Every structure is written in structure tokens, then in C-alpha cells.
Tab-separated table of C-alpha atoms in Angstrom:
chain	number	residue	atom	x	y	z
A	1	GLY	CA	57.027	69.173	-57.585
A	2	GLN	CA	57.163	69.889	-61.893
A	3	GLN	CA	53.879	69.545	-62.986
A	4	VAL	CA	53.174	69.380	-66.903
A	5	MET	CA	49.635	70.035	-68.201
A	6	GLN	CA	48.558	69.327	-71.921
A	7	ILE	CA	44.838	70.509	-72.824
A	8	PRO	CA	42.843	69.655	-74.511
A	9	GLN	CA	43.122	65.410	-74.202
A	10	TYR	CA	41.193	64.403	-77.074
A	11	GLN	CA	40.548	66.434	-80.306
A	12	HIS	CA	38.509	65.182	-82.471
A	13	VAL	CA	39.028	67.442	-85.664
A	14	GLN	CA	37.428	67.587	-89.646
A	15	GLU	CA	39.906	67.064	-92.248
A	16	GLY	CA	41.071	71.042	-93.542
A	17	GLU	CA	40.640	72.546	-90.115
A	18	ASP	CA	42.958	74.157	-87.530
A	19	PHE	CA	42.948	73.005	-84.001
A	20	THR	CA	45.487	73.835	-81.262
A	21	THR	CA	46.427	72.192	-78.413
A	22	TYR	CA	47.913	73.838	-75.206
A	23	CYS	CA	50.596	72.450	-72.671
A	24	ASN	CA	50.876	74.784	-69.168
A	25	SER	CA	54.012	74.269	-66.630
A	26	SER	CA	53.629	75.212	-62.961
A	27	THR	CA	56.798	76.331	-62.619
A	28	THR	CA	59.697	77.955	-65.007
A	29	LEU	CA	60.259	75.590	-68.123
A	30	SER	CA	64.327	76.471	-69.587
A	31	ASN	CA	63.111	74.168	-72.853
A	32	ILE	CA	60.285	72.045	-73.857
A	33	GLN	CA	60.129	70.000	-76.612
A	34	TRP	CA	57.183	68.456	-78.627
A	35	TYR	CA	56.392	64.904	-79.263
A	36	LYS	CA	54.326	62.966	-81.788
A	37	GLN	CA	53.047	59.153	-81.107
A	38	ARG	CA	51.229	57.558	-84.043
A	39	PRO	CA	49.057	55.218	-83.212
A	40	GLY	CA	50.697	51.665	-82.300
A	41	GLY	CA	53.571	53.316	-82.602
A	42	HIS	CA	56.231	54.846	-80.059
A	43	PRO	CA	57.174	58.835	-79.181
A	44	VAL	CA	59.477	60.723	-82.126
A	45	PHE	CA	60.786	63.861	-81.305
A	46	LEU	CA	59.020	67.111	-83.281
A	47	ILE	CA	61.136	70.184	-82.117
A	48	GLN	CA	62.617	72.302	-79.171
A	49	LEU	CA	61.799	75.733	-77.974
A	50	VAL	CA	64.508	76.860	-75.774
A	51	LYS	CA	63.839	80.650	-75.817
A	52	SER	CA	61.100	83.121	-74.322
A	53	GLY	CA	58.488	83.451	-76.527
A	54	GLU	CA	60.455	81.383	-79.654
A	55	VAL	CA	57.696	80.579	-82.321
A	56	LYS	CA	59.413	77.592	-84.502
A	57	LYS	CA	56.921	76.155	-87.754
A	58	GLN	CA	56.988	72.328	-90.026
A	59	LYS	CA	55.049	72.935	-92.239
A	60	ARG	CA	51.600	73.091	-91.333
A	61	LEU	CA	52.957	72.540	-87.812
A	62	THR	CA	53.884	75.884	-85.280
A	63	PHE	CA	55.241	75.780	-82.220
A	64	GLN	CA	55.161	78.691	-79.825
A	65	PHE	CA	57.092	78.903	-75.900
A	66	GLY	CA	55.502	81.703	-74.055
A	67	GLU	CA	56.787	84.612	-72.836
A	68	ALA	CA	57.051	83.376	-69.145
A	69	LYS	CA	58.397	80.758	-70.437
A	70	LYS	CA	56.016	78.413	-68.590
A	71	ASN	CA	53.131	77.311	-71.357
A	72	SER	CA	53.540	76.648	-75.010
A	73	SER	CA	51.338	75.795	-77.837
A	74	LEU	CA	51.147	73.546	-81.024
A	75	HIS	CA	49.044	74.406	-83.831
A	76	ILE	CA	48.126	72.827	-86.773
A	77	THR	CA	46.838	74.311	-89.835
A	78	ALA	CA	44.371	72.586	-92.412
A	79	THR	CA	44.339	69.408	-90.252
A	80	GLN	CA	45.144	65.903	-92.671
A	81	THR	CA	44.512	62.229	-91.827
A	82	THR	CA	48.635	62.401	-91.980
A	83	ASP	CA	48.148	64.256	-88.545
A	84	VAL	CA	46.188	61.408	-86.645
A	85	GLY	CA	48.169	60.349	-83.364
A	86	THR	CA	49.023	61.777	-80.429
A	87	TYR	CA	51.343	64.791	-79.673
A	88	PHE	CA	53.202	64.893	-76.267
A	89	CYS	CA	55.035	68.397	-74.697
A	90	ALA	CA	57.452	67.595	-72.523
A	91	GLY	CA	59.255	70.227	-70.501
A	92	ARG	CA	62.868	70.600	-68.591
A	93	THR	CA	63.167	72.864	-65.597
A	94	ASP	CA	67.146	73.323	-65.082
A	95	SER	CA	70.619	71.904	-66.771
A	96	TRP	CA	69.778	68.404	-65.684
A	97	GLY	CA	66.603	68.386	-64.903
A	98	LYS	CA	64.389	65.621	-66.366
A	99	LEU	CA	62.185	66.572	-69.376
A	100	GLN	CA	58.508	66.172	-67.370
A	101	PHE	CA	56.281	64.738	-70.464
A	102	GLY	CA	52.866	66.052	-69.830
A	103	ALA	CA	49.551	63.681	-70.464
A	104	GLY	CA	49.381	64.194	-74.543
A	105	THR	CA	46.990	65.346	-76.655
A	106	GLN	CA	44.773	62.653	-78.567
A	107	VAL	CA	44.279	63.919	-81.979
A	108	VAL	CA	42.000	62.122	-83.719
A	109	VAL	CA	40.510	63.242	-87.754
A	110	THR	CA	37.611	62.837	-89.934
A	111	PRO	CA	37.336	63.222	-93.706
B	1	ASN	CA	72.498	53.427	-87.690
B	2	ALA	CA	69.573	50.459	-85.141
B	3	GLY	CA	68.587	54.097	-83.224
B	4	VAL	CA	67.281	52.185	-79.895
B	5	THR	CA	65.984	48.409	-79.729
B	6	GLN	CA	63.848	47.562	-77.199
B	7	THR	CA	63.159	43.341	-77.013
B	8	PRO	CA	61.194	41.776	-76.923
B	9	LYS	CA	58.215	43.404	-78.605
B	10	PHE	CA	55.801	41.927	-76.558
B	11	GLN	CA	55.723	39.859	-72.992
B	12	VAL	CA	52.664	38.130	-71.220
B	13	LEU	CA	54.146	36.735	-67.633
B	14	LYS	CA	52.363	35.631	-64.484
B	15	THR	CA	52.529	37.399	-61.484
B	16	GLY	CA	55.344	36.316	-59.394
B	17	GLN	CA	57.660	35.964	-62.438
B	18	SER	CA	60.537	37.936	-63.015
B	19	MET	CA	61.879	38.870	-66.214
B	20	THR	CA	64.536	41.341	-68.126
B	21	LEU	CA	63.691	44.274	-70.637
B	22	GLN	CA	66.069	44.929	-73.257
B	23	CYS	CA	67.388	48.377	-74.098
B	24	ALA	CA	70.654	49.306	-76.194
B	25	GLN	CA	71.358	52.114	-78.224
B	26	ASP	CA	74.362	52.518	-81.026
B	27	MET	CA	74.451	56.271	-80.793
B	28	ASN	CA	77.246	56.711	-77.992
B	29	HIS	CA	74.105	58.092	-76.516
B	30	GLU	CA	74.693	59.606	-72.634
B	31	TYR	CA	71.648	59.212	-71.773
B	32	MET	CA	69.749	56.385	-71.758
B	33	SER	CA	65.648	56.162	-69.365
B	34	TRP	CA	62.871	53.772	-69.478
B	35	TYR	CA	58.810	54.825	-69.139
B	36	ARG	CA	56.018	53.117	-68.687
B	37	GLN	CA	52.605	55.130	-70.555
B	38	ASP	CA	49.586	53.972	-69.416
B	39	PRO	CA	46.203	54.615	-70.936
B	40	GLY	CA	45.578	58.866	-69.238
B	41	MET	CA	48.953	59.226	-68.103
B	42	GLY	CA	51.669	59.667	-70.195
B	43	LEU	CA	54.734	58.910	-69.882
B	44	ARG	CA	55.661	58.438	-66.671
B	45	LEU	CA	60.222	57.979	-65.975
B	46	ILE	CA	60.562	55.226	-63.948
B	47	HIS	CA	64.350	55.153	-64.277
B	48	TYR	CA	67.300	57.167	-65.916
B	49	SER	CA	70.861	57.151	-66.129
B	50	VAL	CA	73.167	59.914	-67.219
B	51	GLY	CA	76.583	57.296	-67.904
B	52	ALA	CA	77.867	54.386	-67.179
B	53	GLY	CA	77.827	53.180	-63.658
B	54	ILE	CA	75.308	55.561	-62.728
B	55	THR	CA	71.615	55.368	-62.423
B	56	ASP	CA	68.889	57.452	-60.785
B	57	GLN	CA	65.191	56.857	-59.833
B	58	GLY	CA	62.248	58.673	-61.646
B	59	GLU	CA	59.047	58.854	-60.524
B	60	VAL	CA	57.741	55.558	-60.645
B	61	PRO	CA	60.554	53.352	-59.694
B	62	ASN	CA	59.436	50.743	-57.080
B	63	GLY	CA	59.238	47.328	-58.468
B	64	TYR	CA	61.521	47.717	-61.265
B	65	ASN	CA	65.945	47.658	-61.145
B	66	VAL	CA	68.548	49.333	-63.494
B	67	SER	CA	72.163	48.937	-64.082
B	68	ARG	CA	74.129	50.670	-66.432
B	69	SER	CA	77.472	48.770	-67.710
B	70	THR	CA	78.174	50.063	-70.381
B	71	THR	CA	77.719	53.144	-72.742
B	72	GLU	CA	75.070	51.173	-75.071
B	73	ASP	CA	72.810	48.795	-72.495
B	74	PHE	CA	70.110	49.625	-70.023
B	75	PRO	CA	68.129	46.399	-69.123
B	76	LEU	CA	65.162	47.241	-67.054
B	77	ARG	CA	64.528	44.532	-64.696
B	78	LEU	CA	60.980	43.520	-63.351
B	79	LEU	CA	61.328	41.504	-59.423
B	80	SER	CA	58.773	39.609	-58.918
B	81	ALA	CA	55.323	40.901	-61.524
B	82	ALA	CA	52.370	42.598	-60.718
B	83	PRO	CA	49.355	42.947	-63.008
B	84	SER	CA	49.564	46.544	-61.525
B	85	GLN	CA	52.643	46.487	-63.917
B	86	THR	CA	50.606	46.040	-67.407
B	87	SER	CA	51.985	48.438	-69.424
B	88	VAL	CA	53.801	49.594	-72.809
B	89	TYR	CA	57.461	50.376	-71.442
B	90	PHE	CA	59.710	52.411	-73.917
B	91	CYS	CA	63.141	53.106	-73.540
B	92	ALA	CA	64.933	56.302	-74.912
B	93	SER	CA	68.228	58.044	-74.782
B	94	SER	CA	69.980	61.417	-75.540
B	95	TYR	CA	72.640	63.292	-75.016
B	96	THR	CA	73.557	64.735	-72.421
B	97	ARG	CA	72.329	68.320	-71.552
B	98	MET	CA	76.453	69.071	-71.486
B	99	ARG	CA	75.556	68.456	-75.228
B	100	GLY	CA	73.586	70.757	-75.860
B	101	ASP	CA	69.842	70.317	-76.007
B	102	TYR	CA	68.492	67.270	-78.016
B	103	GLY	CA	64.977	65.314	-78.324
B	104	TYR	CA	64.613	61.814	-76.741
B	105	THR	CA	65.350	59.109	-79.251
B	106	PHE	CA	62.587	56.183	-78.312
B	107	GLY	CA	62.521	52.271	-78.698
B	108	SER	CA	59.557	50.383	-80.815
B	109	GLY	CA	58.551	49.452	-76.834
B	110	THR	CA	57.880	46.112	-74.887
B	111	ARG	CA	53.936	45.487	-74.826
B	112	LEU	CA	53.553	43.300	-71.364
B	113	THR	CA	50.586	41.436	-69.784
B	114	VAL	CA	51.102	40.017	-66.357
B	115	VAL	CA	48.505	37.722	-65.554
């Protein structure tokens, strides 16, 4: 079955640094979504990528969908303490397919 | 709009007890689903529904039942609680793929402890 893997599982970042988290699927995806969950909170939808090679930006966050539509990345520049949380990717393989969530990357930011 | 409302926020059950976790949405979303979240395991799908009267199993359905009698409500029933069901439960809803791709809207969660 479909597997969505995220690496790293844990990321410790100093404030002001950049970092990237990666999402890899065992099968080709029709689209991929990213969510952020603050500590003690619930997942919040950030963005969706659909096209091969697509790149989207939200302020300091850059999302990319791989050419083969089997991987994705989230890059955060100049990390701030507000970036603390767990970032999940979630992929769907077909029109009626359920979203398959990765295990998440937990981000801790030190001032 | 309230979005997705889950009740209760916290619950402690004894092994063998049954209970229903409530989920309601006011966005006219066709798709509703239940996830459980355990440390290091991400979000695992329990059950989902693509419309009133239609439900299906996710990857971890054992010990749980659902029904969807209206578009707005999607309750999750624990039949006989076990300590392994201690978790945080999230309800999520969205439009279906037929309307285009939309992200899920999650409720605030129910933190369940089974002793």
C-alpha cells in the first residue's frame, strides 16, 4: 500500500537558521498537502501542490513537489520561534484516494 | 462559521466502557473522517465518510464504529474501551475531490485516556 515517509522526524533549529524537511512516497501522488500542528493544537492546512515540479511560497516557507510527483519538501528560511510545531505532509494517489499522512517532522527552535 | 466542533475535549474511561465522540461541521463538507494521533506515529485514519449514509474503514478501524445520518454530524463510537485506545482523536472534514482539492479542516481534538 501507499507509504508516505517524512524525514527528519525531529529538527532542532537555532533562530535565524534555515532548514528543510522532506516527504517521500512509495507511489506516484496526484497531489500533496502540508499541515502544521502547534504543540497541544490541531493540524492546520498550509498548502496543496498538484503539478509536477510545482513550487509555492508562503512568506518564509517554500514548498516544492518533485518532478516525478513522489516527493516533496518544505524549506523554512530565517526560522522564528513561531515556526515551532510539527509539520505533516499528506499525499493522495487518485481522485477518490484518502489522504495518507506522514509521521511528521517536529521542529524545535531555540532563541 | 464554527468549523469543525468536537466534544468532549477530554475524557477518561475505564476499560470496557463505551462512549461516543461527537463531531459536527457547519461548512457543508461532504467528506468527514476520524484520525487518531499517537506519539511518533502521525495521524492514522480510523473511519471516513464521503456523504450521508456512506461510511468506510480506514487503516485502524477495529474497536470503533461510525455512522453518518446527516451531512453535518459524524460520531465515533468506542464499543468497549481498551488502554490501547488511549490517544488524541481528531475529526476532519473537507469538500470531496469532485469539487476540487481542498485541505482538511480539523477539529480541536478529544484527548482520551482509558484506564
